[in-house]
PDB file of C-alpha atoms in Angstrom:
ATOM      1  CA  MET A   1      88.905 106.125 101.726  1.00 35.00           C
ATOM      2  CA  ASN A   2      88.047 105.624  98.082  1.00 34.00           C
ATOM      3  CA  VAL A   3      89.700 108.407  96.057  1.00 33.00           C
ATOM      4  CA  THR A   4      89.302 106.896  92.604  1.00 31.00           C
ATOM      5  CA  LYS A   5      86.010 108.539  91.704  1.00 31.00           C
ATOM      6  CA  PRO A   6      86.215 110.978  88.781  1.00 29.00           C
ATOM      7  CA  LEU A   7      86.538 114.606  89.795  1.00 33.00           C
ATOM      8  CA  ALA A   8      83.519 116.637  88.703  1.00 35.00           C
ATOM      9  CA  LEU A   9      84.232 120.355  88.623  1.00 39.00           C
ATOM     10  CA  THR A  10      81.439 121.712  86.484  1.00 34.00           C
ATOM     11  CA  GLY A  11      78.855 124.431  86.786  1.00 34.00           C
ATOM     12  CA  ALA A  12      76.289 121.715  87.452  1.00 30.00           C
ATOM     13  CA  LEU A  13      78.297 120.083  90.246  1.00 38.00           C
ATOM     14  CA  ALA A  14      75.944 117.784  92.113  1.00 33.00           C
ATOM     15  CA  ALA A  15      74.780 118.755  95.596  1.00 36.00           C
ATOM     16  CA  VAL A  16      76.440 122.174  95.509  1.00 39.00           C
ATOM     17  CA  ALA A  17      74.474 125.241  96.549  1.00 42.00           C
ATOM     18  CA  LEU A  18      75.957 128.675  95.886  1.00 41.00           C
ATOM     19  CA  VAL A  19      74.591 131.123  98.423  1.00 41.00           C
ATOM     20  CA  ALA A  20      76.038 134.599  98.940  1.00 37.00           C
ATOM     21  CA  GLY A  21      76.194 136.172 102.374  1.00 39.00           C
ATOM     22  CA  CYS A  22      74.859 134.317 105.413  1.00 40.00           C
ATOM     23  CA  ALA A  23      73.867 130.712 104.894  1.00 37.00           C
ATOM     24  CA  PRO A  24      70.192 129.869 105.050  1.00 35.00           C
ATOM     25  CA  ALA A  25      70.813 126.136 104.770  1.00 37.00           C
ATOM     26  CA  GLU A  26      70.118 124.105 107.877  1.00 39.00           C
ATOM     27  CA  ALA A  27      73.032 122.311 109.501  1.00 39.00           C
ATOM     28  CA  SER A  28      72.844 118.623 108.716  1.00 46.00           C
ATOM     29  CA  ALA A  29      74.906 116.809 111.317  1.00 44.00           C
ATOM     30  CA  GLU A  30      72.072 114.324 111.860  1.00 48.00           C
ATOM     31  CA  GLY A  31      72.331 113.029 108.316  1.00 53.00           C
ATOM     32  CA  GLY A  32      71.708 114.141 104.760  1.00 82.00           C
ATOM     33  CA  THR A  33      73.657 116.920 103.099  1.00 95.00           C
ATOM     34  CA  ILE A  34      76.721 118.363 104.839  1.00 98.00           C
ATOM     35  CA  THR A  35      77.064 122.122 104.461  1.00 98.00           C
ATOM     36  CA  VAL A  36      80.526 123.624 103.949  1.00 98.00           C
ATOM     37  CA  GLY A  37      81.193 127.348 103.797  1.00 98.00           C
ATOM     38  CA  THR A  38      83.904 128.978 101.687  1.00 98.00           C
ATOM     39  CA  LEU A  39      84.632 132.166  99.732  1.00 97.00           C
ATOM     40  CA  ARG A  40      84.022 132.690  96.033  1.00 95.00           C
ATOM     41  CA  SER A  41      86.869 133.014  93.505  1.00 94.00           C
ATOM     42  CA  GLN A  42      89.618 132.229  96.037  1.00 95.00           C
ATOM     43  CA  PRO A  43      92.251 129.657  94.957  1.00 97.00           C
ATOM     44  CA  HIS A  44      93.308 129.006  98.554  1.00 97.00           C
ATOM     45  CA  LEU A  45      89.718 128.226  99.644  1.00 98.00           C
ATOM     46  CA  PHE A  46      88.729 126.001  96.715  1.00 98.00           C
ATOM     47  CA  SER A  47      89.114 122.562  98.341  1.00 98.00           C
ATOM     48  CA  PRO A  48      85.356 122.032  99.000  1.00 98.00           C
ATOM     49  CA  TYR A  49      84.814 121.871  95.242  1.00 98.00           C
ATOM     50  CA  PHE A  50      86.855 118.673  95.216  1.00 98.00           C
ATOM     51  CA  TYR A  51      84.872 116.957  97.980  1.00 98.00           C
ATOM     52  CA  GLU A  52      82.181 115.345  95.821  1.00 95.00           C
ATOM     53  CA  GLY A  53      84.785 113.729  93.580  1.00 96.00           C
ATOM     54  CA  VAL A  54      86.612 111.979  96.419  1.00 97.00           C
ATOM     55  CA  ALA A  55      83.895 111.416  99.041  1.00 95.00           C
ATOM     56  CA  GLU A  56      82.766 107.989 100.187  1.00 93.00           C
ATOM     57  CA  ASP A  57      79.379 106.823  98.922  1.00 91.00           C
ATOM     58  CA  GLY A  58      76.589 108.310 100.997  1.00 92.00           C
ATOM     59  CA  LEU A  59      78.292 111.620 101.743  1.00 95.00           C
ATOM     60  CA  GLU A  60      76.769 114.642 100.039  1.00 96.00           C
ATOM     61  CA  PHE A  61      77.959 118.226 100.315  1.00 97.00           C
ATOM     62  CA  GLU A  62      76.524 121.681  99.738  1.00 98.00           C
ATOM     63  CA  ILE A  63      78.979 124.521  99.217  1.00 98.00           C
ATOM     64  CA  VAL A  64      77.724 127.766 100.746  1.00 98.00           C
ATOM     65  CA  LEU A  65      79.484 130.933  99.570  1.00 98.00           C
ATOM     66  CA  PHE A  66      80.195 133.848 101.905  1.00 97.00           C
ATOM     67  CA  ASP A  67      81.714 137.302 101.615  1.00 94.00           C
ATOM     68  CA  THR A  68      84.317 137.045 104.401  1.00 96.00           C
ATOM     69  CA  SER A  69      86.025 134.468 106.583  1.00 97.00           C
ATOM     70  CA  SER A  70      84.390 136.073 109.610  1.00 97.00           C
ATOM     71  CA  ASP A  71      80.995 135.361 108.056  1.00 97.00           C
ATOM     72  CA  ILE A  72      81.962 131.701 107.665  1.00 98.00           C
ATOM     73  CA  LYS A  73      83.135 131.480 111.269  1.00 98.00           C
ATOM     74  CA  ASN A  74      79.941 133.102 112.515  1.00 98.00           C
ATOM     75  CA  ALA A  75      77.832 130.648 110.512  1.00 98.00           C
ATOM     76  CA  ILE A  76      79.698 127.737 112.112  1.00 98.00           C
ATOM     77  CA  VAL A  77      79.135 129.215 115.574  1.00 98.00           C
ATOM     78  CA  SER A  78      75.433 129.768 114.912  1.00 98.00           C
ATOM     79  CA  GLY A  79      74.975 126.268 113.466  1.00 97.00           C
ATOM     80  CA  SER A  80      73.921 127.595 110.053  1.00 98.00           C
ATOM     81  CA  ILE A  81      76.623 125.459 108.424  1.00 98.00           C
ATOM     82  CA  ASP A  82      78.455 122.335 109.548  1.00 98.00           C
ATOM     83  CA  PHE A  83      82.003 123.124 108.406  1.00 98.00           C
ATOM     84  CA  GLY A  84      83.947 125.981 106.886  1.00 98.00           C
ATOM     85  CA  VAL A  85      87.124 126.373 104.881  1.00 98.00           C
ATOM     86  CA  THR A  86      88.132 129.739 106.256  1.00 98.00           C
ATOM     87  CA  GLY A  87      90.963 131.977 107.376  1.00 98.00           C
ATOM     88  CA  ALA A  88      92.780 130.740 110.468  1.00 98.00           C
ATOM     89  CA  ALA A  89      92.639 134.248 111.901  1.00 98.00           C
ATOM     90  CA  SER A  90      88.840 134.155 111.967  1.00 98.00           C
ATOM     91  CA  VAL A  91      88.958 131.033 114.143  1.00 98.00           C
ATOM     92  CA  VAL A  92      91.604 132.582 116.400  1.00 98.00           C
ATOM     93  CA  SER A  93      89.270 135.548 116.824  1.00 98.00           C
ATOM     94  CA  GLY A  94      86.349 133.261 117.623  1.00 98.00           C
ATOM     95  CA  VAL A  95      88.291 131.300 120.220  1.00 98.00           C
ATOM     96  CA  ALA A  96      89.488 134.547 121.818  1.00 97.00           C
ATOM     97  CA  GLU A  97      85.800 135.465 122.191  1.00 96.00           C
ATOM     98  CA  GLU A  98      85.041 132.006 123.648  1.00 96.00           C
ATOM     99  CA  GLN A  99      82.907 131.039 120.660  1.00 97.00           C
ATOM    100  CA  ASP A 100      82.125 127.464 119.686  1.00 98.00           C
ATOM    101  CA  VAL A 101      84.578 126.911 116.830  1.00 98.00           C
ATOM    102  CA  ARG A 102      87.606 124.627 116.343  1.00 98.00           C
ATOM    103  CA  ILE A 103      90.224 123.925 113.675  1.00 98.00           C
ATOM    104  CA  VAL A 104      90.174 120.264 112.632  1.00 98.00           C
ATOM    105  CA  ALA A 105      92.573 120.405 109.656  1.00 98.00           C
ATOM    106  CA  SER A 106      94.679 122.866 107.726  1.00 98.00           C
ATOM    107  CA  ALA A 107      93.585 123.666 104.176  1.00 98.00           C
ATOM    108  CA  ALA A 108      96.057 125.931 102.379  1.00 98.00           C
ATOM    109  CA  ASP A 109      99.241 127.848 103.024  1.00 98.00           C
ATOM    110  CA  GLY A 110     100.205 131.068 101.298  1.00 98.00           C
ATOM    111  CA  GLY A 111      97.779 133.040  99.189  1.00 97.00           C
ATOM    112  CA  THR A 112      99.302 136.412 100.149  1.00 98.00           C
ATOM    113  CA  ARG A 113     101.802 138.638  98.354  1.00 98.00           C
ATOM    114  CA  ILE A 114     103.477 142.011  98.731  1.00 98.00           C
ATOM    115  CA  VAL A 115     103.619 143.525  95.244  1.00 98.00           C
ATOM    116  CA  ALA A 116     104.908 146.831  93.883  1.00 98.00           C
ATOM    117  CA  SER A 117     105.269 148.809  90.688  1.00 98.00           C
ATOM    118  CA  PRO A 118     108.338 148.037  88.524  1.00 98.00           C
ATOM    119  CA  ASP A 119     110.160 151.214  89.585  1.00 97.00           C
ATOM    120  CA  ILE A 120     110.158 150.054  93.217  1.00 98.00           C
ATOM    121  CA  GLU A 121     113.024 147.580  93.120  1.00 97.00           C
ATOM    122  CA  THR A 122     113.984 147.307  96.796  1.00 97.00           C
ATOM    123  CA  ALA A 123     112.347 147.727 100.176  1.00 96.00           C
ATOM    124  CA  GLU A 124     114.150 151.044 100.579  1.00 97.00           C
ATOM    125  CA  ASP A 125     112.416 152.313  97.449  1.00 98.00           C
ATOM    126  CA  LEU A 126     109.121 152.153  99.352  1.00 98.00           C
ATOM    127  CA  THR A 127     110.105 155.202 101.404  1.00 97.00           C
ATOM    128  CA  GLY A 128     107.506 157.898 100.871  1.00 97.00           C
ATOM    129  CA  LYS A 129     105.319 155.625  98.741  1.00 98.00           C
ATOM    130  CA  LYS A 130     101.644 154.749  99.206  1.00 98.00           C
ATOM    131  CA  VAL A 131     101.190 151.134 100.309  1.00 98.00           C
ATOM    132  CA  GLY A 132      97.778 149.484 100.390  1.00 98.00           C
ATOM    133  CA  PHE A 133      96.851 147.112 103.197  1.00 98.00           C
ATOM    134  CA  PRO A 134      93.650 145.668 104.747  1.00 97.00           C
ATOM    135  CA  MET A 135      93.434 147.008 108.303  1.00 96.00           C
ATOM    136  CA  GLY A 136      92.506 144.370 110.869  1.00 95.00           C
ATOM    137  CA  ALA A 137      93.469 141.423 108.669  1.00 96.00           C
ATOM    138  CA  THR A 138      96.432 139.104 109.059  1.00 97.00           C
ATOM    139  CA  GLN A 139      97.989 140.853 106.080  1.00 97.00           C
ATOM    140  CA  GLU A 140      98.328 144.017 108.182  1.00 98.00           C
ATOM    141  CA  ILE A 141     100.518 142.079 110.603  1.00 98.00           C
ATOM    142  CA  LEU A 142     102.541 140.462 107.826  1.00 98.00           C
ATOM    143  CA  LEU A 143     103.172 143.783 106.079  1.00 98.00           C
ATOM    144  CA  LYS A 144     104.208 145.739 109.168  1.00 98.00           C
ATOM    145  CA  ARG A 145     106.433 142.978 110.544  1.00 98.00           C
ATOM    146  CA  THR A 146     108.068 142.504 107.142  1.00 98.00           C
ATOM    147  CA  LEU A 147     108.726 146.220 106.757  1.00 98.00           C
ATOM    148  CA  GLU A 148     110.170 146.398 110.270  1.00 98.00           C
ATOM    149  CA  ALA A 149     112.537 143.533 109.433  1.00 98.00           C
ATOM    150  CA  GLU A 150     113.720 145.576 106.444  1.00 97.00           C
ATOM    151  CA  GLY A 151     114.424 148.581 108.669  1.00 97.00           C
ATOM    152  CA  ILE A 152     111.358 150.494 107.509  1.00 97.00           C
ATOM    153  CA  ASP A 153     109.052 152.168 110.029  1.00 98.00           C
ATOM    154  CA  PRO A 154     105.491 151.484 108.798  1.00 97.00           C
ATOM    155  CA  ALA A 155     104.186 154.481 110.712  1.00 96.00           C
ATOM    156  CA  ALA A 156     106.723 157.010 109.419  1.00 97.00           C
ATOM    157  CA  ASP A 157     108.551 155.834 106.299  1.00 98.00           C
ATOM    158  CA  VAL A 158     105.588 154.879 104.101  1.00 98.00           C
ATOM    159  CA  GLU A 159     102.038 156.119 103.641  1.00 98.00           C
ATOM    160  CA  LEU A 160      99.722 153.256 104.545  1.00 98.00           C
ATOM    161  CA  VAL A 161      96.353 153.238 102.759  1.00 98.00           C
ATOM    162  CA  ASN A 162      93.595 151.071 104.233  1.00 98.00           C
ATOM    163  CA  LEU A 163      91.650 149.320 101.465  1.00 98.00           C
ATOM    164  CA  PRO A 164      89.321 146.314 101.200  1.00 95.00           C
ATOM    165  CA  PHE A 165      90.825 143.228  99.569  1.00 95.00           C
ATOM    166  CA  ALA A 166      88.521 143.571  96.578  1.00 93.00           C
ATOM    167  CA  ASP A 167      89.666 147.154  95.865  1.00 97.00           C
ATOM    168  CA  MET A 168      93.410 146.600  96.131  1.00 97.00           C
ATOM    169  CA  ALA A 169      94.286 145.614  92.549  1.00 97.00           C
ATOM    170  CA  GLY A 170      92.051 148.353  91.128  1.00 97.00           C
ATOM    171  CA  ALA A 171      93.622 150.988  93.365  1.00 98.00           C
ATOM    172  CA  TYR A 172      97.062 149.896  92.187  1.00 98.00           C
ATOM    173  CA  GLU A 173      96.043 149.916  88.530  1.00 97.00           C
ATOM    174  CA  SER A 174      94.590 153.427  88.837  1.00 97.00           C
ATOM    175  CA  GLY A 175      97.723 154.753  90.529  1.00 97.00           C
ATOM    176  CA  GLN A 176      96.150 155.433  93.923  1.00 98.00           C
ATOM    177  CA  ILE A 177      98.794 153.218  95.560  1.00 98.00           C
ATOM    178  CA  ASP A 178     102.314 152.214  94.561  1.00 98.00           C
ATOM    179  CA  ALA A 179     102.431 148.848  96.306  1.00 98.00           C
ATOM    180  CA  PHE A 180     100.159 146.650  98.403  1.00 98.00           C
ATOM    181  CA  ILE A 181      99.732 143.484 100.394  1.00 98.00           C
ATOM    182  CA  SER A 182      96.634 141.406  99.816  1.00 98.00           C
ATOM    183  CA  ALA A 183      95.209 137.933  99.585  1.00 97.00           C
ATOM    184  CA  GLU A 184      94.917 136.389  96.150  1.00 97.00           C
ATOM    185  CA  THR A 185      93.806 136.988  93.505  1.00 97.00           C
ATOM    186  CA  GLY A 186      94.505 140.712  93.783  1.00 97.00           C
ATOM    187  CA  PRO A 187      98.315 140.376  93.784  1.00 98.00           C
ATOM    188  CA  SER A 188      98.244 138.065  90.762  1.00 98.00           C
ATOM    189  CA  ILE A 189      95.998 140.463  88.859  1.00 98.00           C
ATOM    190  CA  ALA A 190      98.590 143.176  89.502  1.00 98.00           C
ATOM    191  CA  ILE A 191     101.489 140.895  88.549  1.00 98.00           C
ATOM    192  CA  VAL A 192      99.862 139.920  85.266  1.00 98.00           C
ATOM    193  CA  GLY A 193      99.400 143.655  84.682  1.00 97.00           C
ATOM    194  CA  GLY A 194     103.111 144.402  85.190  1.00 97.00           C
ATOM    195  CA  ALA A 195     103.703 144.577  88.960  1.00 98.00           C
ATOM    196  CA  HIS A 196     106.220 142.325  90.703  1.00 98.00           C
ATOM    197  CA  GLU A 197     106.555 140.620  94.057  1.00 98.00           C
ATOM    198  CA  LEU A 198     108.741 142.937  96.106  1.00 98.00           C
ATOM    199  CA  LEU A 199     109.119 141.109  99.416  1.00 98.00           C
ATOM    200  CA  SER A 200     108.083 137.735 100.795  1.00 98.00           C
ATOM    201  CA  ALA A 201     105.157 137.950 103.187  1.00 98.00           C
ATOM    202  CA  TYR A 202     106.097 134.639 104.760  1.00 98.00           C
ATOM    203  CA  ASP A 203     109.201 135.472 106.810  1.00 98.00           C
ATOM    204  CA  THR A 204     107.431 136.172 110.119  1.00 98.00           C
ATOM    205  CA  PRO A 205     106.623 133.690 112.913  1.00 97.00           C
ATOM    206  CA  ILE A 206     103.219 133.191 111.256  1.00 98.00           C
ATOM    207  CA  GLY A 207     104.955 131.793 108.180  1.00 98.00           C
ATOM    208  CA  LYS A 208     102.652 130.773 105.331  1.00 98.00           C
ATOM    209  CA  THR A 209      99.793 129.725 107.616  1.00 98.00           C
ATOM    210  CA  ASN A 210      96.481 130.965 106.279  1.00 98.00           C
ATOM    211  CA  ILE A 211      93.463 128.708 105.590  1.00 98.00           C
ATOM    212  CA  VAL A 212      91.948 125.938 107.735  1.00 98.00           C
ATOM    213  CA  LEU A 213      88.996 123.560 107.954  1.00 98.00           C
ATOM    214  CA  ALA A 214      86.871 124.435 110.977  1.00 98.00           C
ATOM    215  CA  THR A 215      83.735 123.169 112.684  1.00 98.00           C
ATOM    216  CA  SER A 216      82.052 123.579 116.061  1.00 98.00           C
ATOM    217  CA  ASN A 217      83.096 121.740 119.185  1.00 97.00           C
ATOM    218  CA  SER A 218      79.412 120.930 119.616  1.00 97.00           C
ATOM    219  CA  LEU A 219      79.462 118.942 116.383  1.00 98.00           C
ATOM    220  CA  ILE A 220      82.744 117.275 117.363  1.00 98.00           C
ATOM    221  CA  GLU A 221      81.143 116.093 120.603  1.00 97.00           C
ATOM    222  CA  SER A 222      77.761 115.128 119.154  1.00 97.00           C
ATOM    223  CA  ASP A 223      78.901 113.390 115.959  1.00 97.00           C
ATOM    224  CA  PRO A 224      82.641 112.618 115.871  1.00 98.00           C
ATOM    225  CA  GLU A 225      82.088 110.005 113.142  1.00 97.00           C
ATOM    226  CA  LEU A 226      80.689 112.663 110.824  1.00 97.00           C
ATOM    227  CA  VAL A 227      83.621 114.959 111.580  1.00 98.00           C
ATOM    228  CA  GLN A 228      86.025 112.105 110.800  1.00 98.00           C
ATOM    229  CA  ASP A 229      84.235 111.400 107.513  1.00 97.00           C
ATOM    230  CA  VAL A 230      84.485 115.056 106.489  1.00 98.00           C
ATOM    231  CA  VAL A 231      88.140 115.339 107.516  1.00 98.00           C
ATOM    232  CA  ASP A 232      88.904 112.151 105.561  1.00 98.00           C
ATOM    233  CA  THR A 233      87.164 113.685 102.542  1.00 98.00           C
ATOM    234  CA  HIS A 234      89.066 116.930 103.031  1.00 98.00           C
ATOM    235  CA  VAL A 235      92.398 115.091 103.197  1.00 98.00           C
ATOM    236  CA  ALA A 236      91.621 113.236  99.967  1.00 98.00           C
ATOM    237  CA  ALA A 237      90.563 116.495  98.288  1.00 98.00           C
ATOM    238  CA  ILE A 238      93.769 118.248  99.337  1.00 98.00           C
ATOM    239  CA  GLU A 239      95.850 115.336  98.048  1.00 98.00           C
ATOM    240  CA  GLU A 240      93.968 115.493  94.743  1.00 97.00           C
ATOM    241  CA  MET A 241      94.548 119.238  94.417  1.00 98.00           C
ATOM    242  CA  SER A 242      98.238 118.908  95.213  1.00 97.00           C
ATOM    243  CA  ALA A 243      98.664 116.127  92.672  1.00 97.00           C
ATOM    244  CA  ASP A 244      96.743 117.888  89.895  1.00 97.00           C
ATOM    245  CA  THR A 245      97.105 121.646  90.106  1.00 97.00           C
ATOM    246  CA  GLN A 246      95.799 121.926  86.547  1.00 97.00           C
ATOM    247  CA  ALA A 247      92.439 120.516  87.646  1.00 97.00           C
ATOM    248  CA  TRP A 248      92.537 123.015  90.516  1.00 98.00           C
ATOM    249  CA  ALA A 249      93.143 125.885  88.085  1.00 98.00           C
ATOM    250  CA  ASP A 250      90.611 124.642  85.546  1.00 98.00           C
ATOM    251  CA  GLY A 251      87.973 124.302  88.253  1.00 97.00           C
ATOM    252  CA  LEU A 252      88.447 127.901  89.354  1.00 98.00           C
ATOM    253  CA  VAL A 253      88.319 129.211  85.794  1.00 98.00           C
ATOM    254  CA  GLU A 254      85.158 127.248  85.020  1.00 97.00           C
ATOM    255  CA  GLU A 255      83.335 127.883  88.290  1.00 97.00           C
ATOM    256  CA  PHE A 256      84.109 131.601  88.645  1.00 97.00           C
ATOM    257  CA  ALA A 257      85.076 132.699  85.117  1.00 97.00           C
ATOM    258  CA  LEU A 258      88.535 133.764  86.286  1.00 97.00           C
ATOM    259  CA  ASP A 259      91.348 134.739  83.956  1.00 97.00           C
ATOM    260  CA  PRO A 260      93.487 131.605  83.399  1.00 98.00           C
ATOM    261  CA  GLU A 261      96.827 133.430  83.683  1.00 98.00           C
ATOM    262  CA  VAL A 262      95.788 135.186  86.889  1.00 98.00           C
ATOM    263  CA  THR A 263      94.487 131.909  88.286  1.00 98.00           C
ATOM    264  CA  GLN A 264      97.696 130.009  87.593  1.00 98.00           C
ATOM    265  CA  THR A 265      99.801 132.841  89.022  1.00 98.00           C
ATOM    266  CA  ALA A 266      97.733 132.737  92.211  1.00 98.00           C
ATOM    267  CA  ILE A 267      97.960 128.941  92.511  1.00 98.00           C
ATOM    268  CA  ASP A 268     101.739 129.186  92.178  1.00 97.00           C
ATOM    269  CA  ASN A 269     101.563 131.200  95.427  1.00 98.00           C
ATOM    270  CA  THR A 270      99.295 128.717  97.231  1.00 98.00           C
ATOM    271  CA  TRP A 271     100.097 125.350  98.809  1.00 98.00           C
ATOM    272  CA  ALA A 272      97.236 122.988  99.573  1.00 98.00           C
ATOM    273  CA  ARG A 273      97.744 121.100 102.858  1.00 98.00           C
ATOM    274  CA  TRP A 274      95.799 119.303 105.608  1.00 98.00           C
ATOM    275  CA  GLU A 275      98.272 118.443 108.409  1.00 98.00           C
ATOM    276  CA  LEU A 276      98.174 119.879 111.934  1.00 97.00           C
ATOM    277  CA  ASP A 277     101.676 119.045 113.127  1.00 96.00           C
ATOM    278  CA  ASP A 278     103.440 120.739 116.029  1.00 96.00           C
ATOM    279  CA  ALA A 279     105.235 123.238 113.774  1.00 97.00           C
ATOM    280  CA  TYR A 280     101.937 124.298 112.207  1.00 98.00           C
ATOM    281  CA  VAL A 281     100.186 124.650 115.544  1.00 97.00           C
ATOM    282  CA  ALA A 282     103.109 126.844 116.677  1.00 97.00           C
ATOM    283  CA  THR A 283     102.396 129.222 113.770  1.00 98.00           C
ATOM    284  CA  LEU A 284      98.743 129.380 114.829  1.00 98.00           C
ATOM    285  CA  GLU A 285      99.829 130.308 118.341  1.00 97.00           C
ATOM    286  CA  ALA A 286     102.159 132.949 116.871  1.00 97.00           C
ATOM    287  CA  MET A 287      99.225 134.299 114.877  1.00 98.00           C
ATOM    288  CA  GLY A 288      97.210 134.608 118.074  1.00 98.00           C
ATOM    289  CA  ALA A 289     100.065 136.411 119.837  1.00 97.00           C
ATOM    290  CA  GLU A 290     100.469 138.847 116.948  1.00 98.00           C
ATOM    291  CA  MET A 291      96.736 139.488 116.696  1.00 98.00           C
ATOM    292  CA  LEU A 292      96.754 140.345 120.390  1.00 98.00           C
ATOM    293  CA  ALA A 293      99.749 142.650 119.930  1.00 97.00           C
ATOM    294  CA  PHE A 294      97.938 144.422 117.077  1.00 97.00           C
ATOM    295  CA  ASP A 295      94.681 144.717 119.089  1.00 97.00           C
ATOM    296  CA  GLN A 296      92.860 142.449 116.649  1.00 97.00           C
ATOM    297  CA  ILE A 297      91.760 140.293 119.589  1.00 97.00           C
ATOM    298  CA  ALA A 298      91.213 141.372 123.179  1.00 96.00           C
ATOM    299  CA  SER A 299      92.634 138.406 125.078  1.00 94.00           C
ATOM    300  CA  GLU A 300      95.104 135.553 124.785  1.00 93.00           C
ATOM    301  CA  ILE A 301      93.852 132.322 123.259  1.00 94.00           C
ATOM    302  CA  ASP A 302      93.963 128.912 124.896  1.00 93.00           C
ATOM    303  CA  PRO A 303      95.722 126.686 122.294  1.00 89.00           C
ATOM    304  CA  SER A 304      93.834 123.645 123.576  1.00 91.00           C
ATOM    305  CA  LEU A 305      90.575 125.319 122.530  1.00 96.00           C
ATOM    306  CA  LEU A 306      91.853 126.320 119.086  1.00 97.00           C
ATOM    307  CA  VAL A 307      92.851 123.027 117.486  1.00 98.00           C
ATOM    308  CA  ASP A 308      91.577 119.452 117.653  1.00 98.00           C
ATOM    309  CA  THR A 309      94.114 117.161 115.969  1.00 97.00           C
ATOM    310  CA  THR A 310      92.157 113.964 116.649  1.00 97.00           C
ATOM    311  CA  PHE A 311      90.777 113.649 113.150  1.00 98.00           C
ATOM    312  CA  VAL A 312      93.871 114.435 111.091  1.00 98.00           C
ATOM    313  CA  ASP A 313      95.836 112.090 113.344  1.00 97.00           C
ATOM    314  CA  ALA A 314      93.362 109.313 112.528  1.00 97.00           C
ATOM    315  CA  ALA A 315      93.446 110.188 108.829  1.00 95.00           C
ATOM    316  CA  SER A 316      97.249 110.045 108.705  1.00 92.00           C
ATOM    317  CA  ALA A 317      97.255 106.685 110.524  1.00 90.00           C
ATOM    318  CA  SER A 318      94.758 105.058 108.167  1.00 81.00           C
TER     319      SER A 318
END
């Protein structure tokens, strides 16, 4: 793969469509523009913005913006988009429901923090405090398992407050909650405003696993060469991001008008990656088991239906 093309992260990025909500663009597996879903303003889902700069000649991409990872997964299942950089949990949920979606590469680890006000110095100090969390998200699992490991009963020792991701930093700033767990950039906004990271969210069997590249099994079967081309592009983009985190930060600031200090703080808590090794797949299986235990899915997942390593294996061998 040619990765020497200049990276173009500008507001006029060629072949990029910014569409909120569900994607109206037609899937383009038969040729033409490849549609890739992601979320706006999220450092750990920014890799599609690097695709054009590293793609082979002839590959063109449209970036389609969504409100949630579940929306991205649903668009893949419906065929509205070809690929999605999305939360692993959304794919686990889809596979549990026997939907047509597969993980073909990882995309980013991390992107989650447990933060608290300065007066809360230890886990024990959380007793009796209000702690924000997004019910039904992976962060709910990470928070409750982390608290349990610290000897804190999430149901009795703290007051849990269910909040959307987008409201978390504002609720902390206004004093409605004393601490919270959330995906970036909410934790970094709070940290820049004086909060601190209280506990690591990564010491459960799920680890840092968070964001993946997904597509449909239908597309894998109908056009494996296209899937390989996109995975190769994704690998090159991830390598570029890892090698030049400043370009990653600058791209986010320019594309979404984010605060530079918040952006850099969030990137420091995010690790771009693409591999699907055995250890990583084990964390995906642990995620599925925990989601079942927390009633976030209704049935066990078949690991063979969750991940297809064919394309990253070929990319690593080339």
